[in-house]
Short mmCIF file of C-alpha atoms and ligand atoms in Angstrom, two decimals:
data_model
loop_
_atom_site.label_atom_id
_atom_site.label_comp_id
_atom_site.label_asym_id
_atom_site.label_seq_id
_atom_site.Cartn_x
_atom_site.Cartn_y
_atom_site.Cartn_z
CA MET N 18 -15.23 -24.85 -19.92
CA SER N 19 -13.73 -21.42 -20.64
CA ASN N 20 -12.02 -20.88 -24.01
CA ASP N 21 -9.24 -19.11 -22.14
CA PRO N 22 -6.73 -21.89 -21.40
CA ILE N 23 -5.30 -20.06 -18.40
CA ALA N 24 -8.64 -19.42 -16.80
CA ALA N 25 -9.64 -22.96 -17.64
CA SER N 26 -6.63 -24.44 -15.91
CA VAL N 27 -7.38 -22.56 -12.73
CA GLN N 28 -11.14 -22.70 -12.65
CA HIS N 29 -11.73 -26.16 -14.08
CA LEU N 30 -8.62 -28.29 -14.23
CA LEU N 31 -7.43 -27.58 -10.71
CA PRO N 32 -10.42 -29.12 -8.92
CA GLU N 33 -9.94 -32.22 -11.11
CA ARG N 34 -6.17 -32.49 -10.71
CA ASP N 35 -5.86 -31.34 -7.11
CA PRO N 36 -9.24 -31.23 -5.39
CA ALA N 37 -7.79 -29.97 -2.10
CA ALA N 38 -6.06 -26.98 -3.73
CA GLY N 39 -9.06 -26.41 -6.01
CA ALA N 40 -11.40 -26.23 -3.04
CA ILE N 41 -9.21 -23.65 -1.28
CA LEU N 42 -9.08 -21.50 -4.41
CA ALA N 43 -12.84 -21.70 -4.97
CA ALA N 44 -13.56 -20.83 -1.35
CA GLU N 45 -11.26 -17.80 -1.44
CA ALA N 46 -12.78 -16.58 -4.71
CA LYS N 47 -16.22 -16.80 -3.10
CA ARG N 48 -15.01 -15.01 0.05
CA GLN N 49 -13.65 -12.13 -2.02
CA GLU N 50 -16.81 -11.93 -4.16
CA THR N 51 -19.20 -11.86 -1.20
CA THR N 52 -17.39 -9.55 1.23
CA LEU N 53 -16.65 -5.82 1.37
CA GLU N 54 -12.86 -5.35 1.20
CA LEU N 55 -11.95 -2.27 3.20
CA ILE N 56 -8.30 -3.04 3.95
CA ALA N 57 -6.53 0.04 2.63
CA SER N 58 -3.54 -1.89 1.26
CA GLU N 59 -5.60 -4.37 -0.79
CA ASN N 60 -7.32 -4.28 -4.15
CA HIS N 61 -8.85 -6.52 -6.85
CA VAL N 62 -6.75 -6.90 -10.02
CA SER N 63 -8.05 -7.25 -13.56
CA ALA N 64 -8.16 -10.65 -15.26
CA PRO N 65 -5.10 -9.92 -17.46
CA VAL N 66 -3.05 -8.83 -14.43
CA MET N 67 -4.21 -11.93 -12.55
CA HIS N 68 -3.68 -14.41 -15.36
CA ALA N 69 -0.24 -13.15 -16.37
CA MET N 70 0.99 -14.54 -13.06
CA GLY N 71 -0.15 -18.02 -14.06
CA THR N 72 1.92 -18.26 -17.24
CA CYS N 73 5.03 -19.98 -18.61
CA LEU N 74 7.20 -17.01 -17.64
CA THR N 75 7.37 -18.62 -14.22
CA ASN N 76 9.48 -21.45 -15.68
CA LYS N 77 12.58 -19.34 -16.28
CA TYR N 78 15.55 -18.12 -14.31
CA ALA N 79 16.54 -14.62 -15.44
CA GLU N 80 19.08 -13.27 -12.93
CA GLY N 81 20.60 -10.05 -14.19
CA SER N 82 18.91 -7.39 -16.25
CA PRO N 83 17.58 -7.16 -19.82
CA GLY N 84 20.42 -7.90 -22.27
CA SER N 85 22.70 -9.02 -19.44
CA ARG N 86 21.43 -12.27 -17.95
CA TYR N 87 23.22 -15.13 -16.25
CA TYR N 88 21.16 -17.73 -18.17
CA CYS N 89 20.34 -18.27 -21.85
CA GLY N 90 16.84 -18.29 -23.22
CA CYS N 91 15.77 -14.95 -21.76
CA VAL N 92 14.93 -13.10 -24.97
CA HIS N 93 11.20 -12.83 -24.20
CA HIS N 94 11.88 -12.18 -20.55
CA ASP N 95 14.05 -9.25 -21.59
CA ASP N 96 11.13 -7.90 -23.60
CA ALA N 97 8.77 -8.35 -20.65
CA GLU N 98 11.10 -6.57 -18.24
CA ARG N 99 11.80 -3.71 -20.66
CA LEU N 100 8.08 -3.26 -21.21
CA ALA N 101 7.50 -3.04 -17.46
CA GLN N 102 10.43 -0.64 -16.99
CA ASP N 103 9.37 1.65 -19.84
CA ARG N 104 5.79 1.83 -18.64
CA ALA N 105 6.85 2.44 -15.01
CA LYS N 106 9.13 5.30 -16.10
CA GLN N 107 6.34 6.84 -18.18
CA LEU N 108 3.83 6.42 -15.38
CA PHE N 109 5.96 8.09 -12.71
CA GLY N 110 7.88 10.49 -14.95
CA CYS N 111 11.34 9.34 -13.97
CA GLU N 112 14.54 8.11 -15.63
CA TYR N 113 15.11 4.71 -14.04
CA ALA N 114 12.84 1.92 -12.83
CA ASN N 115 13.80 -1.40 -11.26
CA VAL N 116 10.80 -3.72 -11.53
CA GLN N 117 12.42 -6.74 -9.88
CA PRO N 118 11.68 -6.32 -6.14
CA HIS N 119 9.51 -9.20 -4.95
CA SER N 120 7.86 -6.85 -2.45
CA GLY N 121 7.91 -3.37 -1.00
CA ALA N 122 9.89 -4.67 1.98
CA ASN N 123 12.58 -6.00 -0.38
CA ALA N 124 12.64 -2.71 -2.27
CA ASN N 125 13.17 -0.85 1.00
CA ALA N 126 15.83 -3.28 2.20
CA SER N 127 17.78 -2.79 -1.02
CA ILE N 128 17.78 0.98 -0.43
CA PHE N 129 19.39 0.43 2.98
CA LEU N 130 21.97 -1.90 1.42
CA ALA N 131 22.66 0.52 -1.43
CA LEU N 132 22.80 3.83 0.39
CA LEU N 133 23.67 3.20 4.05
CA LYS N 134 26.21 1.30 6.11
CA PRO N 135 25.22 -0.70 9.21
CA GLY N 136 24.86 1.65 12.15
CA ASP N 137 24.05 4.68 10.00
CA THR N 138 21.29 6.99 11.16
CA PHE N 139 18.09 7.50 9.19
CA ALA N 140 14.90 9.40 10.00
CA SER N 141 11.31 8.22 9.69
CA LEU N 142 7.89 8.93 11.18
CA VAL N 143 7.15 7.69 14.71
CA LEU N 144 6.22 4.11 13.78
CA ALA N 145 3.06 3.93 15.89
CA ASP N 146 1.73 7.02 14.10
CA GLY N 147 1.50 5.46 10.65
CA GLY N 148 4.98 4.29 9.70
CA HIS N 149 5.95 0.86 8.42
CA LEU N 150 7.94 -2.01 9.93
CA THR N 151 10.69 -1.48 7.34
CA HIS N 152 11.05 2.12 8.53
CA GLY N 153 12.97 1.18 11.68
CA LEU N 154 10.98 -1.31 13.76
CA LYS N 155 13.37 -2.87 16.28
CA VAL N 156 12.59 -6.42 15.09
CA ASN N 157 13.09 -5.49 11.41
CA MET N 158 16.50 -5.36 9.74
CA SER N 159 16.06 -1.57 9.37
CA GLY N 160 15.82 -1.19 13.15
CA LYS N 161 18.32 -3.89 14.10
CA TRP N 162 21.23 -2.94 11.86
CA PHE N 163 20.63 0.80 11.46
CA ASN N 164 19.90 3.66 13.81
CA PRO N 165 16.41 5.10 13.29
CA VAL N 166 15.40 8.46 14.71
CA HIS N 167 11.79 9.51 14.44
CA TYR N 168 9.87 12.66 13.66
CA PRO N 169 6.34 13.17 15.01
CA LEU N 170 2.88 14.37 14.08
CA HIS N 171 1.29 17.41 15.69
CA TYR N 172 -0.22 16.08 18.93
CA ASP N 173 -1.69 19.35 20.16
CA LYS N 174 -5.47 19.19 19.62
CA SER N 175 -5.69 22.92 19.16
CA HIS N 176 -3.15 22.91 16.31
CA PRO N 177 -4.76 23.35 12.85
CA GLN N 178 -2.70 20.38 11.62
CA PHE N 179 -3.53 18.12 14.58
CA GLU N 180 -2.41 14.53 13.80
CA GLN N 181 -0.64 15.67 10.63
CA ILE N 182 3.13 15.68 10.08
CA ASP N 183 4.96 18.29 12.13
CA TYR N 184 7.45 19.45 9.49
CA ASP N 185 9.14 21.95 11.80
CA GLU N 186 9.78 19.23 14.35
CA ALA N 187 10.94 16.88 11.55
CA GLU N 188 13.48 19.52 10.59
CA ARG N 189 14.60 19.93 14.20
CA VAL N 190 15.02 16.13 14.64
CA CYS N 191 16.98 15.89 11.38
CA MET N 192 19.24 18.86 12.20
CA GLU N 193 19.95 17.35 15.62
CA HIS N 194 20.71 13.80 14.43
CA LYS N 195 22.00 14.46 10.88
CA PRO N 196 20.58 11.27 9.34
CA LYS N 197 22.07 10.00 6.08
CA LEU N 198 18.59 9.22 4.79
CA ILE N 199 15.14 10.65 5.46
CA MET N 200 12.17 8.38 4.77
CA CYS N 201 8.76 9.79 4.01
CA GLY N 202 5.65 7.92 2.88
CA TYR N 203 3.54 5.84 5.26
CA SER N 204 1.15 2.93 5.85
CA ALA N 205 -1.58 4.72 7.73
CA TYR N 206 -1.38 8.42 6.98
CA PRO N 207 -4.49 9.99 5.45
CA ARG N 208 -3.06 13.35 4.39
CA VAL N 209 -1.01 14.75 1.51
CA ILE N 210 2.76 14.43 1.96
CA ASP N 211 4.79 17.58 1.28
CA PHE N 212 7.75 16.05 -0.58
CA GLU N 213 9.16 19.48 -1.42
CA ARG N 214 9.38 20.38 2.27
CA PHE N 215 11.06 17.07 3.06
CA ARG N 216 13.63 17.70 0.29
CA ALA N 217 14.40 21.12 1.78
CA ILE N 218 14.98 19.43 5.15
CA ALA N 219 17.15 16.75 3.51
CA ASP N 220 19.26 19.38 1.74
CA LYS N 221 19.65 21.36 4.95
CA CYS N 222 20.91 18.40 6.99
CA GLY N 223 22.84 16.70 4.17
CA ALA N 224 20.59 13.63 3.83
CA LEU N 225 19.18 11.71 0.89
CA LEU N 226 15.40 11.70 0.61
CA MET N 227 13.60 8.40 0.10
CA ALA N 228 9.85 8.37 -0.55
CA ASP N 229 8.03 5.11 0.18
CA ILE N 230 4.87 5.62 -1.85
CA ALA N 231 3.58 2.06 -1.41
CA HIS N 232 0.13 3.22 -0.38
CA ILE N 233 -0.35 6.21 -2.63
CA ALA N 234 1.38 4.99 -5.82
CA GLY N 235 -1.87 4.72 -7.78
CA LEU N 236 -2.88 8.23 -6.76
CA VAL N 237 0.57 9.55 -7.70
CA ALA N 238 0.51 7.76 -11.06
CA ALA N 239 -2.88 9.32 -11.82
CA GLY N 240 -1.83 12.81 -10.70
CA GLU N 241 -4.19 12.61 -7.71
CA HIS N 242 -1.40 13.07 -5.14
CA PRO N 243 1.74 15.19 -5.67
CA SER N 244 4.63 13.19 -7.12
CA PRO N 245 7.76 12.51 -5.06
CA PHE N 246 9.73 13.61 -8.15
CA PRO N 247 11.71 15.76 -8.64
CA HIS N 248 12.13 16.06 -4.86
CA ALA N 249 13.01 12.53 -3.75
CA HIS N 250 16.39 11.03 -4.60
CA VAL N 251 14.72 7.62 -4.74
CA ALA N 252 11.20 6.23 -4.36
CA THR N 253 9.99 2.74 -3.56
CA THR N 254 6.53 1.28 -3.83
CA THR N 255 4.51 -1.87 -3.83
CA THR N 256 2.58 -2.56 -7.00
CA HIS N 257 -0.55 -4.15 -5.51
CA LYS N 258 -2.24 -1.46 -3.44
CA THR N 259 -3.77 1.63 -5.08
CA LEU N 260 -1.65 0.83 -8.16
CA ARG N 261 -3.83 -2.30 -8.66
CA GLY N 262 -1.10 -4.56 -9.99
CA PRO N 263 0.30 -7.90 -8.90
CA ARG N 264 1.88 -8.39 -5.47
CA GLY N 265 5.39 -6.92 -5.82
CA GLY N 266 7.73 -3.96 -5.50
CA LEU N 267 9.25 -1.22 -7.64
CA ILE N 268 12.14 1.24 -7.24
CA LEU N 269 12.24 4.59 -9.07
CA THR N 270 14.91 7.27 -9.35
CA ASN N 271 16.26 10.02 -11.59
CA ASP N 272 19.80 9.62 -10.28
CA GLU N 273 22.12 7.46 -12.39
CA ASP N 274 24.52 6.71 -9.54
CA ILE N 275 21.72 5.76 -7.12
CA ASN N 276 20.19 3.60 -9.83
CA LYS N 277 23.45 1.67 -10.27
CA LYS N 278 23.88 1.19 -6.52
CA VAL N 279 20.27 0.12 -6.02
CA ASN N 280 20.38 -2.35 -8.91
CA ARG N 281 23.46 -4.05 -7.46
CA ALA N 282 21.98 -4.00 -3.97
CA LEU N 283 18.78 -5.70 -5.10
CA PHE N 284 20.62 -8.29 -7.21
CA PRO N 285 22.98 -9.89 -6.27
CA GLY N 286 22.92 -8.14 -2.89
CA PHE N 287 19.48 -9.03 -1.74
CA GLN N 288 17.47 -11.11 -4.20
CA GLY N 289 18.16 -13.94 -6.63
CA GLY N 290 16.11 -14.65 -9.74
CA PRO N 291 13.36 -12.17 -10.54
CA LEU N 292 9.76 -13.38 -10.71
CA MET N 293 9.32 -12.88 -14.44
CA HIS N 294 5.64 -13.91 -14.52
CA VAL N 295 5.00 -11.17 -11.95
CA ILE N 296 7.08 -8.69 -13.96
CA LEU N 297 4.89 -9.33 -17.03
CA SER N 298 1.87 -8.79 -14.82
CA LYS N 299 3.40 -5.52 -13.54
CA ALA N 300 3.83 -4.40 -17.17
CA ILE N 301 0.14 -5.08 -17.80
CA ALA N 302 -0.91 -3.22 -14.65
CA PHE N 303 1.28 -0.23 -15.55
CA GLY N 304 -0.33 -0.25 -19.02
CA GLU N 305 -3.76 -0.13 -17.38
CA ALA N 306 -2.61 2.71 -15.12
CA LEU N 307 -1.53 4.75 -18.15
CA LYS N 308 -5.11 4.79 -19.47
CA PRO N 309 -7.48 7.70 -18.77
CA GLU N 310 -9.89 5.34 -16.95
CA PHE N 311 -7.28 4.93 -14.25
CA LYS N 312 -7.37 8.62 -13.39
CA ALA N 313 -11.15 8.47 -13.13
CA TYR N 314 -10.77 5.41 -10.88
CA GLN N 315 -8.35 7.20 -8.53
CA GLN N 316 -10.60 10.26 -8.39
CA GLN N 317 -13.47 7.99 -7.35
CA VAL N 318 -11.25 6.26 -4.74
CA LYS N 319 -10.73 9.65 -3.11
CA LYS N 320 -14.39 10.68 -3.40
CA ASN N 321 -15.42 7.38 -1.83
CA ALA N 322 -12.92 7.79 1.01
CA GLN N 323 -14.30 11.25 1.75
CA ALA N 324 -17.90 10.00 1.58
CA LEU N 325 -17.12 7.08 3.91
CA ALA N 326 -15.31 9.37 6.36
CA THR N 327 -18.31 11.73 6.40
CA ALA N 328 -20.79 8.89 6.85
CA LEU N 329 -18.82 7.47 9.78
CA THR N 330 -18.41 10.89 11.39
CA GLU N 331 -22.19 11.34 11.19
CA ARG N 332 -22.53 8.06 13.09
CA GLY N 333 -20.32 9.22 15.96
CA TYR N 334 -16.87 7.96 14.97
CA ARG N 335 -13.84 10.24 14.84
CA ILE N 336 -11.64 10.28 11.74
CA THR N 337 -8.09 11.11 12.83
CA SER N 338 -6.73 14.44 11.57
CA GLY N 339 -10.35 15.35 10.82
CA GLY N 340 -10.61 13.64 7.43
CA THR N 341 -8.72 12.21 4.49
CA ASP N 342 -7.01 13.49 1.35
CA ASN N 343 -6.22 10.06 -0.06
CA HIS N 344 -7.59 6.52 -0.20
CA LEU N 345 -7.57 5.72 3.52
CA MET N 346 -8.71 6.89 6.91
CA LEU N 347 -8.02 6.01 10.51
CA VAL N 348 -11.20 5.59 12.50
CA ASP N 349 -10.99 6.37 16.22
CA LEU N 350 -13.67 4.13 17.77
CA GLN N 351 -13.56 5.71 21.22
CA PRO N 352 -16.02 8.59 20.70
CA ARG N 353 -18.64 6.05 19.52
CA ASP N 354 -17.93 3.58 22.33
CA ALA N 355 -15.12 4.13 24.81
CA GLU N 356 -14.89 0.38 25.54
CA LEU N 357 -14.63 -0.67 21.89
CA THR N 358 -11.21 -1.87 20.69
CA GLY N 359 -9.90 -2.28 17.15
CA ALA N 360 -9.20 -5.95 17.92
CA ASP N 361 -12.84 -6.69 18.78
CA ALA N 362 -14.20 -4.49 16.00
CA GLU N 363 -12.24 -6.19 13.20
CA VAL N 364 -13.38 -9.66 14.32
CA TRP N 365 -17.04 -8.67 14.61
CA LEU N 366 -16.94 -6.90 11.25
CA GLU N 367 -15.32 -9.89 9.56
CA SER N 368 -18.11 -12.12 10.85
CA ALA N 369 -20.48 -9.77 9.02
CA GLY N 370 -18.46 -9.82 5.79
CA ILE N 371 -16.82 -6.41 6.27
CA ILE N 372 -13.05 -6.82 6.07
CA THR N 373 -10.94 -4.23 7.91
CA ASN N 374 -7.79 -4.10 10.03
CA LYS N 375 -7.24 -2.83 13.53
CA ASN N 376 -4.77 0.02 13.63
CA GLY N 377 -3.40 2.25 16.33
CA ILE N 378 -4.49 5.86 16.23
CA PRO N 379 -1.85 8.55 16.93
CA GLN N 380 -0.76 8.26 20.57
CA ASP N 381 -3.09 5.30 21.04
CA PRO N 382 -3.42 4.42 24.74
CA ARG N 383 -3.89 0.73 23.80
CA PRO N 384 -1.14 -1.64 22.60
CA PRO N 385 -0.73 -2.53 18.88
CA ARG N 386 -2.49 -5.88 19.19
CA VAL N 387 -5.55 -4.20 20.72
CA THR N 388 -5.72 -0.58 19.46
CA SER N 389 -8.48 2.00 19.60
CA GLY N 390 -8.87 2.26 15.85
CA LEU N 391 -9.46 0.71 12.48
CA ARG N 392 -7.79 1.59 9.19
CA LEU N 393 -10.22 1.69 6.26
CA GLY N 394 -9.53 2.22 2.57
CA THR N 395 -11.65 2.46 -0.54
CA PRO N 396 -9.44 1.14 -3.42
CA ALA N 397 -11.01 -2.33 -3.58
CA LEU N 398 -14.64 -1.22 -3.23
CA THR N 399 -14.06 1.43 -5.89
CA THR N 400 -12.64 -1.19 -8.26
CA ARG N 401 -15.93 -3.07 -7.91
CA GLY N 402 -17.85 0.08 -8.85
CA LEU N 403 -19.24 1.23 -5.50
CA LYS N 404 -19.73 4.99 -5.32
CA GLU N 405 -20.67 7.66 -2.74
CA PRO N 406 -24.27 6.45 -2.09
CA GLU N 407 -22.95 2.96 -1.32
CA MET N 408 -20.40 4.41 1.11
CA ASP N 409 -23.28 5.57 3.27
CA VAL N 410 -24.79 2.09 3.10
CA VAL N 411 -21.42 0.54 4.05
CA ALA N 412 -21.07 2.95 6.99
CA GLY N 413 -24.57 1.99 8.15
CA LEU N 414 -23.77 -1.73 8.03
CA PHE N 415 -20.44 -1.10 9.79
CA ASP N 416 -22.17 0.81 12.57
CA ARG N 417 -24.89 -1.80 13.06
CA VAL N 418 -22.26 -4.47 13.69
CA LEU N 419 -20.31 -2.37 16.17
CA ALA N 420 -23.40 -0.96 17.90
CA SER N 421 -24.57 -4.55 18.46
CA LYS N 422 -21.14 -5.39 19.98
CA GLY N 423 -20.79 -8.25 17.56
CA ASP N 424 -24.16 -9.82 18.37
CA PRO N 425 -24.16 -13.04 16.27
CA THR N 426 -27.77 -12.59 15.09
CA GLU N 427 -27.18 -9.01 13.95
CA CYS N 428 -23.84 -9.93 12.35
CA GLU N 429 -25.52 -12.77 10.45
CA LYS N 430 -28.22 -10.38 9.25
CA VAL N 431 -25.65 -7.83 8.11
CA ARG N 432 -23.65 -10.64 6.48
CA GLY N 433 -26.65 -11.38 4.26
CA GLU N 434 -27.07 -7.72 3.33
CA VAL N 435 -23.36 -7.45 2.57
CA ALA N 436 -23.59 -10.46 0.25
CA ASP N 437 -26.62 -8.91 -1.50
CA LEU N 438 -24.74 -5.62 -1.94
CA CYS N 439 -21.69 -7.42 -3.29
CA GLY N 440 -23.96 -9.25 -5.74
CA ASN N 441 -24.63 -5.91 -7.45
CA PHE N 442 -20.92 -5.11 -7.95
CA ALA N 443 -18.98 -7.64 -9.98
CA MET N 444 -15.31 -8.37 -9.54
CA PRO N 445 -13.17 -6.80 -12.31
CA SER N 446 -12.77 -8.70 -15.59
N1 LIG E 517 0.69 -4.62 5.01
C1 LIG E 517 0.87 -3.41 4.27
C2 LIG E 517 -0.05 -2.36 4.72
O1 LIG E 517 -1.09 -2.71 5.18
O2 LIG E 517 0.23 -1.19 4.63
C3 LIG E 517 2.26 -2.93 4.27
O3 LIG E 517 3.14 -3.86 4.74
#
C-alpha cells in the first residue's frame, strides 16, 4: 500500500470499503491511461492538484471571504484562499482575484448579475462559430434573461482573415446596438484574440469589456497568448483546461468597484459555500503555473497543435482559418470525405481510443448534434509528454479510423496501437 495516506485511501481503501465505487474509479483511471485525450478543454492534473481535492478541507463551510466568514474555524481556509488569490494575481498580473466560482459558467453568471440588469444588451460572437452557451444561448440564463447581439467571423473565402473575427463588423454591431457589455474569448476559436481592439470598440460604444479566457488561460499565464489586461475590465476563466488545475472557475479584474460588485454577485448572489478543497487545489495549480516549466509546457502545447494541424492537412483534412495559434483546432472533415459527420467520427474514434468532440465549423451546413467537424486540442497529450513526432503518429491513427469508416476490425487494431503509444507516456505524477 502507498505511504501517501490520500493516495492509499483512493487506490486501496475504496475498493475494500465500496467495491462498486472503487471499480468505477479504477476503470476510469485505466480509460484515461490507455486513450489519447484530444478534447481541447480537458487535461491531466498533477498528483498534488488531484489529491488536494480529496482532503479534510472539504469538511468545512466557509461562506464569506478570508477574514470575514459566516462560520468559525476557518483560519486555515482563510490561508488557503489567500494563497490561491495571491498566486492568481501574480500569475495574471492583476489586482483582484476571486477564486470561489465552482465553474466557468458560474463565474460568467456572476458577471451578468454584477454588471447587467435583466433585459440589458450584451455582445458576443455568433454562438455557432465558437462561442459558449453562457454567451447568450437561448436556453441559458444569459440568453433568456438578457438580450444578446452577435458579431461574426469573416465568411468570405477570399478574405485574408477567413474564419477569423471580423473586428470591423464587431464594431459596427456594437455601435448599432450599444451593448452594456462586450464578451470576447471563446470555446472553439483557434486564433489570437485582439483584446486591445475589443477595448477600443468597448470605449467607442460605451460598453464594459469582459474576456472569457477559459480556454487560453494557461497560454495567457505563460505569456504564450496576449493577456486580456490591461484591456479588459474583467476576465473569467475555468481553472481546468490549459491552466491544468482542478475543475473550477476564477474571476480577475483591476477595477476595485467591479471587484466589489462581482464578489457580492458570486456570494451571496449566486453561490453558497465555496469548495475549499478545490480552492487549495487551485492554489497548488497556480503555484505550478508560476514555475518556468509551465512556460515550456505551453510552448510545447502550441508546437504540438501546429504539428497536428499540419499532419491532418497533409492527410486531406481542412483546418478552419487555415491553422492554429493556440492549443486547439477545428477540423473540417468534408474535404477528406464529404459524407463524414462529426457525430460519426467522434464515435468511431472513441472506439479506437482517440477521444475527441464533434464541433460545428463556421457556417456549418449540418446541425449541432451532427456537425461537419471535430475540435481537437493538445493540452492533455502534451502533459503526458507527447511531442511533434507523435503528433504525426496520432494523425495517422486518426485518419486510419476515419478512412475505414469506423470498421470494427480496423478500430480494434488502432485501439491496440493507441494503448501501446499511451504506454510510453505516463500520466503526470
Ligand atoms: N465544455 C467546455 C468546452 O469544451 O469548451 C466549456 O463549457
